[in-house]
Amino acid sequence: MRWTAKELDMYSQSKEYVDTVLIPLVPLSFGGEMKQTGSMNEFLTILSLEIEKQMKGRILLMPSLQYLHNEKDKVERLKHWANEAKENNFKHVFFLTSDYEWKKDERELENHLIWIPAIPLENLEIDQARGMIGQQVLQILDIFTYNWKNEKK
Amino acid sequence: MSKHNVSRRQFLNYTLTGVGGFMAAGMLMPMVRFAIDPVLSADKGGDYIATKQKVSELTAEPTRVDFSFKQVDGWYESEETNTAWVYKMDDGKIIALSPICKHLGCTVAWNTDKANPNQFFCPCHYGRYTKDGVNVKGTPPISPLDVYETKEKDGILYLGRLKPHGEA
Ligand code: FES
């Protein structure tokens, strides 16, 4: 489900079924990496909406957490978001990013980080591009189903 | 995930060269979507949409058929991609089922649950449907999958409006 009034209504009516939150992590920069942060933003938007479309009934997609590329306390902020979600009965909290910086904090994020490099799609036909995004979505869905299965008694 | 061993330099190159592709991909998928029930969205046009599927290549085994159409979605017009699970019955009749789970809207797939072969399976809360799209009692969905109207033109499969089960 998406963070819109209508879908959050749907969420409140079916809370017991929606136990997973997905938070896209998007860096912002005005410097030399400005354009890259733009591509990451586009890529993650497409990817996370596609994931949401496949798993609408169990995943709540949050608006992305945005941070300046050199921001010091971004890990703290993220942990705060994650704790808030956990306190509100979400059993699984996942972070989705293309920003390599987060890899350093992987342990602290308790392996809930899904890092996926933004693939160059520029030489591909539209159908191929769609196919590649589709492949990535499938891989990520596997991560979710794996985690859900392993919590099942 | 961590199995992608990409050095920082490679990674930067990827992202720098990838921009054109993102723009192309951006045209396929709306950057902003408002809450529109995917089940309703195909209802808008009413016209039949051509797929890339040859009718002669359909078998009794459900196959995934993707098709795209223009959709006015809130403020924006965008190209939306939907999927149908399509197969041919013994008498030649074509069945095209919507993959949208009638429980809470996840996407179902054919034959992906090893414990329950030859059924449609929803990974979210383990909902199941038999091949004709009817929900299996005791799993969360309470109604059968919706069905697309179908038609054949020049050997190609066309999909029309989405109807409740039993009405297409
Ligand atoms: S959304 Fe399919 S079983 Fe719940």
CSV table of C-alpha atoms and ligand atoms in Angstrom, one decimal:
chain,number,residue,atom,x,y,z
A,1,MET,CA,0.0,0.0,0.0
A,2,ARG,CA,1.1,3.5,-0.7
A,3,TRP,CA,1.2,6.5,1.6
A,4,THR,CA,-2.0,8.1,0.3
A,5,ALA,CA,-5.2,8.8,2.2
A,6,LYS,CA,-7.2,6.2,0.3
A,7,GLU,CA,-4.6,3.4,0.7
A,8,LEU,CA,-4.0,4.2,4.4
A,9,ASP,CA,-7.7,3.8,4.9
A,10,MET,CA,-7.3,0.4,3.4
A,11,TYR,CA,-4.4,-0.2,5.7
A,12,SER,CA,-6.4,0.7,8.9
A,13,GLN,CA,-9.0,-1.8,7.9
A,14,SER,CA,-6.6,-4.6,7.4
A,15,LYS,CA,-3.8,-3.9,9.8
A,16,GLU,CA,-3.3,-7.5,10.8
A,17,TYR,CA,-2.3,-8.4,7.2
A,18,VAL,CA,0.2,-5.6,6.6
A,19,ASP,CA,3.3,-6.4,8.6
A,20,THR,CA,6.1,-5.1,6.5
A,21,VAL,CA,7.3,-1.5,5.9
A,22,LEU,CA,9.6,-0.5,3.0
A,23,ILE,CA,11.6,2.7,3.3
A,24,PRO,CA,13.5,3.9,0.2
A,25,LEU,CA,16.7,5.8,1.1
A,26,VAL,CA,17.6,8.6,-1.3
A,27,PRO,CA,20.7,10.8,-1.1
A,28,LEU,CA,20.6,14.5,-2.2
A,29,SER,CA,23.6,16.5,-3.2
A,30,PHE,CA,24.2,20.0,-4.8
A,31,GLY,CA,27.8,19.2,-5.6
A,32,GLY,CA,29.5,16.9,-8.0
A,33,GLU,CA,27.2,14.0,-7.3
A,34,MET,CA,24.1,16.0,-7.9
A,35,LYS,CA,23.2,14.2,-11.1
A,36,GLN,CA,23.8,10.8,-9.6
A,37,THR,CA,21.5,11.5,-6.7
A,38,GLY,CA,18.9,12.4,-9.3
A,39,SER,CA,19.3,9.1,-11.1
A,40,MET,CA,19.1,7.2,-7.8
A,41,ASN,CA,16.0,9.1,-6.9
A,42,GLU,CA,14.3,8.1,-10.3
A,43,PHE,CA,15.5,4.6,-10.1
A,44,LEU,CA,14.3,4.0,-6.6
A,45,THR,CA,11.0,5.6,-7.2
A,46,ILE,CA,10.3,3.2,-10.1
A,47,LEU,CA,11.6,0.2,-8.3
A,48,SER,CA,9.8,0.8,-5.1
A,49,LEU,CA,6.5,1.5,-6.8
A,50,GLU,CA,6.8,-1.8,-8.8
A,51,ILE,CA,7.5,-3.7,-5.6
A,52,GLU,CA,4.5,-2.1,-4.0
A,53,LYS,CA,2.4,-3.1,-6.9
A,54,GLN,CA,3.3,-6.7,-6.6
A,55,MET,CA,3.0,-6.9,-2.8
A,56,LYS,CA,0.3,-4.3,-2.2
A,57,GLY,CA,-1.5,-6.4,0.4
A,58,ARG,CA,1.4,-6.9,2.8
A,59,ILE,CA,3.9,-4.1,2.3
A,60,LEU,CA,3.4,-0.5,3.3
A,61,LEU,CA,5.6,1.7,1.1
A,62,MET,CA,6.7,4.8,3.0
A,63,PRO,CA,7.7,8.1,1.3
A,64,SER,CA,11.5,8.0,0.9
A,65,LEU,CA,13.9,9.1,3.6
A,66,GLN,CA,16.0,11.8,2.1
A,67,TYR,CA,19.3,13.1,3.4
A,68,LEU,CA,22.1,15.2,2.3
A,69,HIS,CA,25.0,13.1,1.0
A,70,ASN,CA,27.3,14.2,3.9
A,71,GLU,CA,24.7,14.2,6.6
A,72,LYS,CA,26.1,12.8,9.9
A,73,ASP,CA,23.0,11.7,11.7
A,74,LYS,CA,21.2,9.9,8.9
A,75,VAL,CA,21.7,6.5,10.6
A,76,GLU,CA,20.1,7.8,13.8
A,77,ARG,CA,17.2,9.3,11.8
A,78,LEU,CA,16.6,6.0,10.0
A,79,LYS,CA,16.7,4.0,13.2
A,80,HIS,CA,14.2,6.4,14.6
A,81,TRP,CA,11.8,5.7,11.7
A,82,ALA,CA,12.4,2.0,12.0
A,83,ASN,CA,11.6,2.0,15.7
A,84,GLU,CA,8.5,4.0,15.2
A,85,ALA,CA,7.3,1.4,12.7
A,86,LYS,CA,8.2,-1.5,15.0
A,87,GLU,CA,6.3,0.1,17.8
A,88,ASN,CA,3.3,0.3,15.5
A,89,ASN,CA,3.2,-3.4,15.0
A,90,PHE,CA,5.3,-3.7,11.8
A,91,LYS,CA,7.3,-6.9,12.2
A,92,HIS,CA,9.5,-6.4,9.2
A,93,VAL,CA,11.2,-3.1,8.3
A,94,PHE,CA,13.3,-3.0,5.1
A,95,PHE,CA,15.4,-0.2,3.6
A,96,LEU,CA,15.9,0.0,-0.1
A,97,THR,CA,18.8,2.1,-1.5
A,98,SER,CA,21.4,2.4,-4.3
A,99,ASP,CA,23.6,4.6,-2.1
A,100,TYR,CA,26.8,2.6,-1.3
A,101,GLU,CA,27.4,4.6,1.9
A,102,TRP,CA,24.8,2.6,3.7
A,103,LYS,CA,26.8,-0.6,3.2
A,104,LYS,CA,29.0,0.6,6.0
A,105,ASP,CA,26.1,0.6,8.4
A,106,GLU,CA,24.8,-2.7,7.3
A,107,ARG,CA,25.4,-4.4,10.7
A,108,GLU,CA,23.8,-1.6,12.6
A,109,LEU,CA,20.8,-1.9,10.4
A,110,GLU,CA,20.5,-5.6,11.3
A,111,ASN,CA,20.6,-6.8,7.8
A,112,HIS,CA,17.4,-5.1,6.8
A,113,LEU,CA,19.2,-3.2,4.1
A,114,ILE,CA,18.5,-4.0,0.5
A,115,TRP,CA,21.3,-2.4,-1.6
A,116,ILE,CA,20.8,-2.6,-5.3
A,117,PRO,CA,23.1,-0.8,-7.7
A,118,ALA,CA,21.3,1.4,-10.2
A,119,ILE,CA,21.8,-0.5,-13.5
A,120,PRO,CA,22.6,1.4,-16.7
A,121,LEU,CA,19.5,1.1,-18.8
A,122,GLU,CA,20.3,3.7,-21.5
A,123,ASN,CA,21.2,1.3,-24.3
A,124,LEU,CA,18.1,-0.8,-23.8
A,125,GLU,CA,14.9,-0.9,-25.7
A,126,ILE,CA,11.9,0.0,-23.6
A,127,ASP,CA,10.9,-3.6,-23.4
A,128,GLN,CA,14.4,-4.6,-22.2
A,129,ALA,CA,14.4,-1.9,-19.6
A,130,ARG,CA,11.1,-3.1,-18.4
A,131,GLY,CA,12.5,-6.6,-18.3
A,132,MET,CA,15.5,-5.6,-16.3
A,133,ILE,CA,13.5,-3.7,-13.7
A,134,GLY,CA,11.2,-6.7,-13.6
A,135,GLN,CA,14.1,-9.0,-12.8
A,136,GLN,CA,15.3,-6.8,-10.0
A,137,VAL,CA,11.8,-6.7,-8.6
A,138,LEU,CA,11.6,-10.5,-8.6
A,139,GLN,CA,14.9,-10.7,-6.7
A,140,ILE,CA,13.7,-8.3,-4.1
A,141,LEU,CA,10.4,-10.1,-3.7
A,142,ASP,CA,12.3,-13.3,-3.0
A,143,ILE,CA,14.0,-11.5,0.0
A,144,PHE,CA,10.6,-10.6,1.3
A,145,THR,CA,9.0,-14.0,0.9
A,146,TYR,CA,12.1,-15.6,2.4
A,147,ASN,CA,11.8,-13.5,5.5
A,148,TRP,CA,8.1,-14.0,5.8
A,149,LYS,CA,8.4,-17.8,5.5
A,150,ASN,CA,11.1,-17.9,8.2
A,151,GLU,CA,9.0,-16.1,10.7
A,152,LYS,CA,6.1,-18.6,10.2
A,153,LYS,CA,6.0,-21.2,12.9
B,1,MET,CA,22.4,-7.3,-2.4
B,2,SER,CA,25.8,-7.9,-1.1
B,3,LYS,CA,26.6,-10.4,-3.8
B,4,HIS,CA,27.0,-7.5,-6.3
B,5,ASN,CA,30.6,-6.8,-6.0
B,6,VAL,CA,30.8,-3.4,-7.6
B,7,SER,CA,33.6,-1.1,-6.7
B,8,ARG,CA,32.8,2.5,-5.9
B,9,ARG,CA,34.2,3.6,-9.3
B,10,GLN,CA,32.2,1.1,-11.3
B,11,PHE,CA,29.2,2.0,-9.3
B,12,LEU,CA,29.7,5.7,-10.1
B,13,ASN,CA,30.1,4.9,-13.7
B,14,TYR,CA,26.9,2.8,-13.6
B,15,THR,CA,24.9,5.6,-12.2
B,16,LEU,CA,26.4,8.3,-14.4
B,17,THR,CA,25.8,6.4,-17.6
B,18,GLY,CA,22.4,5.1,-16.5
B,19,VAL,CA,20.5,8.4,-16.7
B,20,GLY,CA,19.2,8.0,-20.2
B,21,GLY,CA,17.8,4.6,-19.3
B,22,PHE,CA,16.1,6.0,-16.3
B,23,MET,CA,14.4,8.5,-18.4
B,24,ALA,CA,13.2,5.8,-20.8
B,25,ALA,CA,12.0,3.7,-17.9
B,26,GLY,CA,10.4,6.8,-16.4
B,27,MET,CA,8.1,6.9,-19.4
B,28,LEU,CA,6.9,3.4,-18.8
B,29,MET,CA,6.1,3.8,-15.2
B,30,PRO,CA,4.4,6.8,-13.7
B,31,MET,CA,6.6,8.7,-11.3
B,32,VAL,CA,3.5,9.8,-9.4
B,33,ARG,CA,0.5,7.5,-9.0
B,34,PHE,CA,-2.6,8.3,-7.2
B,35,ALA,CA,-4.5,5.7,-5.4
B,36,ILE,CA,-6.5,4.0,-8.1
B,37,ASP,CA,-7.6,0.5,-7.6
B,38,PRO,CA,-5.8,-1.5,-10.4
B,39,VAL,CA,-8.9,-3.5,-10.8
B,40,LEU,CA,-10.9,-0.4,-11.8
B,41,SER,CA,-8.2,1.2,-14.0
B,42,ALA,CA,-8.6,-1.2,-16.9
B,43,ASP,CA,-12.3,-0.4,-16.9
B,44,LYS,CA,-11.7,3.2,-18.1
B,45,GLY,CA,-11.1,2.6,-21.8
B,46,GLY,CA,-13.6,-0.2,-22.5
B,47,ASP,CA,-11.8,-0.8,-25.8
B,48,TYR,CA,-9.8,-3.9,-26.5
B,49,ILE,CA,-6.0,-3.7,-26.1
B,50,ALA,CA,-3.7,-5.6,-28.4
B,51,THR,CA,-1.2,-7.9,-26.6
B,52,LYS,CA,1.9,-9.4,-28.2
B,53,GLN,CA,0.5,-12.9,-27.7
B,54,LYS,CA,-0.3,-15.1,-30.7
B,55,VAL,CA,-3.5,-17.0,-30.0
B,56,SER,CA,-2.2,-20.1,-31.8
B,57,GLU,CA,0.7,-20.3,-29.2
B,58,LEU,CA,-1.6,-20.5,-26.2
B,59,THR,CA,-1.9,-23.8,-24.5
B,60,ALA,CA,-3.8,-25.3,-21.6
B,61,GLU,CA,-1.0,-24.1,-19.3
B,62,PRO,CA,-1.6,-20.5,-18.0
B,63,THR,CA,1.0,-18.1,-19.4
B,64,ARG,CA,1.8,-14.6,-18.4
B,65,VAL,CA,0.8,-11.9,-20.9
B,66,ASP,CA,1.8,-8.3,-20.3
B,67,PHE,CA,0.1,-5.5,-22.0
B,68,SER,CA,0.3,-1.7,-21.8
B,69,PHE,CA,-2.1,1.1,-22.3
B,70,LYS,CA,-2.4,4.8,-21.6
B,71,GLN,CA,-4.0,5.7,-18.4
B,72,VAL,CA,-5.1,9.0,-16.9
B,73,ASP,CA,-4.1,8.6,-13.4
B,74,GLY,CA,-5.1,11.4,-11.1
B,75,TRP,CA,-3.4,14.4,-12.8
B,76,TYR,CA,-1.0,12.6,-15.1
B,77,GLU,CA,-1.4,10.5,-18.2
B,78,SER,CA,0.9,7.6,-18.1
B,79,GLU,CA,1.7,4.3,-19.7
B,80,GLU,CA,0.5,1.5,-17.4
B,81,THR,CA,1.5,-2.1,-17.7
B,82,ASN,CA,-0.8,-4.9,-16.6
B,83,THR,CA,-0.6,-8.6,-16.7
B,84,ALA,CA,-3.1,-11.4,-17.4
B,85,TRP,CA,-2.8,-15.2,-16.9
B,86,VAL,CA,-4.0,-16.7,-20.2
B,87,TYR,CA,-4.8,-20.2,-21.3
B,88,LYS,CA,-6.9,-22.2,-23.7
B,89,MET,CA,-9.6,-24.6,-22.6
B,90,ASP,CA,-10.2,-27.9,-24.3
B,91,ASP,CA,-13.0,-26.4,-26.5
B,92,GLY,CA,-10.7,-23.6,-27.6
B,93,LYS,CA,-12.2,-20.9,-25.4
B,94,ILE,CA,-9.6,-18.5,-24.1
B,95,ILE,CA,-9.5,-17.6,-20.4
B,96,ALA,CA,-7.6,-14.5,-19.3
B,97,LEU,CA,-7.5,-14.0,-15.5
B,98,SER,CA,-6.5,-10.9,-13.7
B,99,PRO,CA,-3.4,-11.5,-11.4
B,100,ILE,CA,-4.7,-9.2,-8.7
B,101,CYS,CA,-5.5,-11.1,-5.5
B,102,LYS,CA,-9.0,-10.5,-4.3
B,103,HIS,CA,-7.9,-10.4,-0.7
B,104,LEU,CA,-5.7,-7.3,-0.5
B,105,GLY,CA,-4.4,-6.8,-4.0
B,106,CYS,CA,-1.0,-8.6,-4.3
B,107,THR,CA,-0.1,-10.2,-7.5
B,108,VAL,CA,-0.7,-13.9,-7.9
B,109,ALA,CA,1.3,-16.3,-10.0
B,110,TRP,CA,0.7,-19.7,-11.5
B,111,ASN,CA,2.2,-22.8,-9.9
B,112,THR,CA,4.6,-21.2,-7.6
B,113,ASP,CA,3.7,-23.0,-4.4
B,114,LYS,CA,5.4,-26.4,-4.3
B,115,ALA,CA,2.9,-27.8,-1.8
B,116,ASN,CA,0.0,-26.9,-4.0
B,117,PRO,CA,0.9,-27.4,-7.7
B,118,ASN,CA,-1.3,-26.2,-10.5
B,119,GLN,CA,-3.0,-23.5,-8.7
B,120,PHE,CA,-2.6,-19.7,-8.6
B,121,PHE,CA,-0.7,-18.6,-5.5
B,122,CYS,CA,-0.5,-15.3,-3.7
B,123,PRO,CA,2.7,-14.9,-1.8
B,124,CYS,CA,1.4,-12.3,0.6
B,125,HIS,CA,-1.0,-14.4,2.8
B,126,TYR,CA,-0.8,-17.6,0.9
B,127,GLY,CA,-4.1,-17.2,-0.8
B,128,ARG,CA,-4.8,-19.8,-3.5
B,129,TYR,CA,-7.1,-20.2,-6.6
B,130,THR,CA,-7.8,-23.1,-8.8
B,131,LYS,CA,-7.0,-22.9,-12.5
B,132,ASP,CA,-10.4,-21.5,-13.4
B,133,GLY,CA,-9.7,-18.6,-10.9
B,134,VAL,CA,-12.0,-19.8,-8.1
B,135,ASN,CA,-10.6,-19.1,-4.6
B,136,VAL,CA,-9.7,-22.1,-2.6
B,137,LYS,CA,-11.8,-22.3,0.6
B,138,GLY,CA,-9.8,-21.8,3.8
B,139,THR,CA,-7.4,-19.3,2.2
B,140,PRO,CA,-7.8,-15.6,2.8
B,141,PRO,CA,-9.4,-14.5,-0.6
B,142,ILE,CA,-13.2,-14.6,-0.5
B,143,SER,CA,-14.0,-14.3,-4.2
B,144,PRO,CA,-12.6,-15.6,-7.5
B,145,LEU,CA,-10.1,-13.7,-9.7
B,146,ASP,CA,-11.6,-11.2,-12.1
B,147,VAL,CA,-11.6,-12.1,-15.8
B,148,TYR,CA,-10.7,-10.1,-18.9
B,149,GLU,CA,-13.0,-10.1,-21.9
B,150,THR,CA,-10.9,-11.5,-24.8
B,151,LYS,CA,-11.0,-11.4,-28.6
B,152,GLU,CA,-8.8,-12.6,-31.4
B,153,LYS,CA,-7.9,-10.4,-34.4
B,154,ASP,CA,-5.3,-11.4,-37.0
B,155,GLY,CA,-4.2,-14.2,-34.8
B,156,ILE,CA,-3.3,-11.8,-31.9
B,157,LEU,CA,-4.9,-11.8,-28.5
B,158,TYR,CA,-6.8,-8.7,-27.5
B,159,LEU,CA,-7.9,-8.0,-23.9
B,160,GLY,CA,-10.9,-6.0,-23.0
B,161,ARG,CA,-12.8,-5.0,-19.9
B,162,LEU,CA,-12.2,-6.7,-16.6
B,163,LYS,CA,-15.3,-8.4,-15.3
B,164,PRO,CA,-16.2,-10.3,-12.1
B,165,HIS,CA,-15.7,-14.0,-12.5
B,166,GLY,CA,-18.5,-15.7,-14.5
B,167,GLU,CA,-19.5,-12.6,-16.4
B,168,ALA,CA,-16.8,-12.3,-19.1
C,1,FES,S1,-3.3,-10.4,-0.7
C,1,FES,FE1,-3.5,-12.4,-1.6
C,1,FES,S2,-3.8,-13.6,0.1
C,1,FES,FE2,-3.8,-11.6,1.0
